Amino acid sequence: MPEPLPANHVAGFWSDEQTFLAACGAARDAHMPNPIAFAPWPVHGLERVMGHKPSWIGRAVMVAILLGAAGCLHFFVQSSVLEWPINVSGKPYFAPQFWVVPILETALLAGALVNLMACFHACRLVPGDAEVVDPRATDDQFCLVLAVDGERYSRESLQRWLSDHRAERVEVRGAAATEPTHA
Amino acid sequence: MSEQQQPLTAKQITDDLTRPIFSLPGVHWLGGFLTAAGISGALFFAVAVYVIAGYGVFGVNNVVNWGNDIGTYIYWIAVAVAGTIVSSVLLLFRQKWRTGVNRATEAMTIFAINIAGLFPLIHTGRPWVDYWLIPMPNDLGMWPQFKSPIMWDVFAITGYATCSVVFFYLGLIPDFATVRDRATRKWQKLLYSMLAMGWKGTSSDWNHYERAYNQFAWIATPLVIGMHSTIATLLAVSHVPGWHATVFPPYFVAGAIFGGLAMAFVILVPMREMMKLKAYITDDHLERLAKLLLACGMVVAYVYGMEFFSAWWSESPMEREQFWWRLTGESCWSFWLMAFCNLIPIQLLWFKSLRRDFRVLFLVGLLVNVGMWFERYNIMALSLRHGQMPSEWTSYAFTPFDYMILAGSFGMFFTQILLFVRVAPVVSIAEVKATLLGGRKHEDAPHA
């Protein structure tokens, strides 16, 4: 299932990519607990400022390609050499050179399928409705979600922090939205 | 639409690119769709007759046993190849301008390859046992002949078709999420929620997604080159004069990109004009595609010359006879039509003003498509008609059912294209935004 948003959180919205990027970096620098950034399009450098490690999908695909090639080679040996050996005039009627193309194609197909499945797994993609932070977060606005967590990260302090970082819109969500303010 | 000069905003891009999905189809679309769907009915009718009456309904004979169906199959495979080349190779080379055209060419790939896949299945003569092509355990303990390039082709087409579909779909996921979050009708909300797979667009999602998307380009590129080389090898390993040439694999790949790019113009130009997408599929995009078309066309021209040179240089009487007969024989019209359509119109593209004229590009695209279909017809029918043995020399003519499957394949292709423009953004929304909005500040943006 997709990762749920924090039950109580404050969301800030930006239209400008650079201001949003700076706010994300500042949230990480301020050691905010698990800030979540949403972008309607891929933003260069966002993964770095959010502290994401390089994706592991590349390694998964490499393993899949090797396994696909090994599996196909095993199949050819099994079907052409062991299970159904043909002997023509004292010579075996197979040549490993002829296996190269199907092995390549099968290996790449395995890589492609694992690439898709790994992406679905890593992005937690499953068919069905998503808990969308805001309809505009897939359209024209960037969003940073900060969890309300005790006194240090109270609703008011997070609202203030987001406004200080030039958020164009700040919304309080969850139970925090109905609590009386302490300001 | 955003034809004004001021910079596009993200909202405006979404508005422009999702408008066809949320609005009712116009008269032009309905007319085009009904016409294309009607023509595609001819394919289904011909196939139905063939299943009942047998393979004799087509014009092939004992000598020309690969005719319209295999020629048309190679034609459609070639169209599919160019779509992947535009999408994957340009992505690998970090060409930002691909964002305007990659979605349409990827769609072209998917629709062309599913049509191409039909033809070998028809060609087997008994399509109800086509599953025998798939290597699987059976009571007889027999396997398909893996020494044959035909079997390699089964692997190549299956792998390529699967990879193209998942590549296309992966690229659509963020756009489906945009459509999902804009949809107001319940059925659209439900449909696009399923298609978007719960995409939210977090920084972590984009981190994994971009890696996966770029990897697809790495996977698809060798796959597509390998696939068309395999088809060429299928011919080149035979002894038929006109086929038996080592130049075939690169020749087929260049020819495929050439023909596919021409088809891209046939699709993109009307799409751009009718859907008012000039801000996204710009004259610059078309001009760059035209340069690619010209470059591939010149490679094809060189190979045409080399084929004749090789036939002469080989000192093989049958090779020389084959190529002389192509030039002067009773079917020379199809050779000269191919040469004219493939070599003459592209010369217009040396001129910048003509490369930026969408009417010229559309016309060149149409003519090159005619030429490329005749190229495959010539390779198949003319080579087989005039083979090694003079006693085998024969004629080959289309039957009405050949015309039906040929026309029907085009109808089916355009039917799918017209459906596609109503259900998915024809230009990648996320990529265009990253390029036009993000790209202004980050010239080295990885997705741009």
GROMACS .gro file of N, CA, C and O in nm, chain A residues 98 102, chain B residues 144-154 230 234 237:
model
   64
   98PHE      N    1   2.408  -2.001  -3.229
   98PHE     CA    2   2.270  -1.971  -3.265
   98PHE      C    3   2.184  -1.934  -3.144
   98PHE      O    4   2.071  -1.892  -3.158
  102PRO      N    5   1.856  -1.527  -2.907
  102PRO     CA    6   1.747  -1.548  -2.810
  102PRO      C    7   1.789  -1.524  -2.666
  102PRO      O    8   1.709  -1.474  -2.585
  327PRO      N    9   1.096  -2.600  -3.104
  327PRO     CA   10   1.113  -2.526  -3.230
  327PRO      C   11   1.258  -2.528  -3.273
  327PRO      O   12   1.349  -2.554  -3.193
  328GLN      N   13   1.282  -2.498  -3.400
  328GLN     CA   14   1.418  -2.502  -3.454
  328GLN      C   15   1.492  -2.373  -3.416
  328GLN      O   16   1.478  -2.269  -3.483
  329PHE      N   17   1.573  -2.382  -3.311
  329PHE     CA   18   1.639  -2.259  -3.263
  329PHE      C   19   1.753  -2.215  -3.354
  329PHE      O   20   1.808  -2.108  -3.335
  330LYS      N   21   1.791  -2.301  -3.450
  330LYS     CA   22   1.895  -2.257  -3.544
  330LYS      C   23   1.838  -2.161  -3.648
  330LYS      O   24   1.913  -2.101  -3.724
  331SER      N   25   1.708  -2.150  -3.653
  331SER     CA   26   1.645  -2.066  -3.755
  331SER      C   27   1.625  -1.924  -3.704
  331SER      O   28   1.572  -1.904  -3.594
  332PRO      N   29   1.664  -1.825  -3.783
  332PRO     CA   30   1.637  -1.687  -3.743
  332PRO      C   31   1.487  -1.658  -3.726
  332PRO      O   32   1.450  -1.560  -3.662
  333ILE      N   33   1.403  -1.742  -3.785
  333ILE     CA   34   1.259  -1.721  -3.765
  333ILE      C   35   1.225  -1.737  -3.618
  333ILE      O   36   1.145  -1.662  -3.563
  334MET      N   37   1.290  -1.834  -3.554
  334MET     CA   38   1.266  -1.850  -3.410
  334MET      C   39   1.327  -1.734  -3.330
  334MET      O   40   1.272  -1.690  -3.231
  335TRP      N   41   1.442  -1.685  -3.378
  335TRP     CA   42   1.500  -1.569  -3.311
  335TRP      C   43   1.402  -1.452  -3.318
  335TRP      O   44   1.388  -1.373  -3.224
  336ASP      N   45   1.334  -1.446  -3.432
  336ASP     CA   46   1.239  -1.337  -3.452
  336ASP      C   47   1.123  -1.347  -3.353
  336ASP      O   48   1.073  -1.245  -3.305
  337VAL      N   49   1.081  -1.469  -3.325
  337VAL     CA   50   0.973  -1.487  -3.227
  337VAL      C   51   1.017  -1.430  -3.091
  337VAL      O   52   0.944  -1.355  -3.025
  413THR      N   53   1.765  -0.891  -3.658
  413THR     CA   54   1.724  -1.032  -3.666
  413THR      C   55   1.638  -1.056  -3.789
  413THR      O   56   1.655  -1.155  -3.861
  417LEU      N   57   1.728  -1.292  -4.103
  417LEU     CA   58   1.636  -1.394  -4.151
  417LEU      C   59   1.641  -1.403  -4.304
  417LEU      O   60   1.633  -1.511  -4.362
  420VAL      N   61   2.058  -1.475  -4.444
  420VAL     CA   62   2.118  -1.609  -4.436
  420VAL      C   63   2.065  -1.703  -4.546
  420VAL      O   64   2.113  -1.814  -4.559
   0.00000   0.00000   0.00000
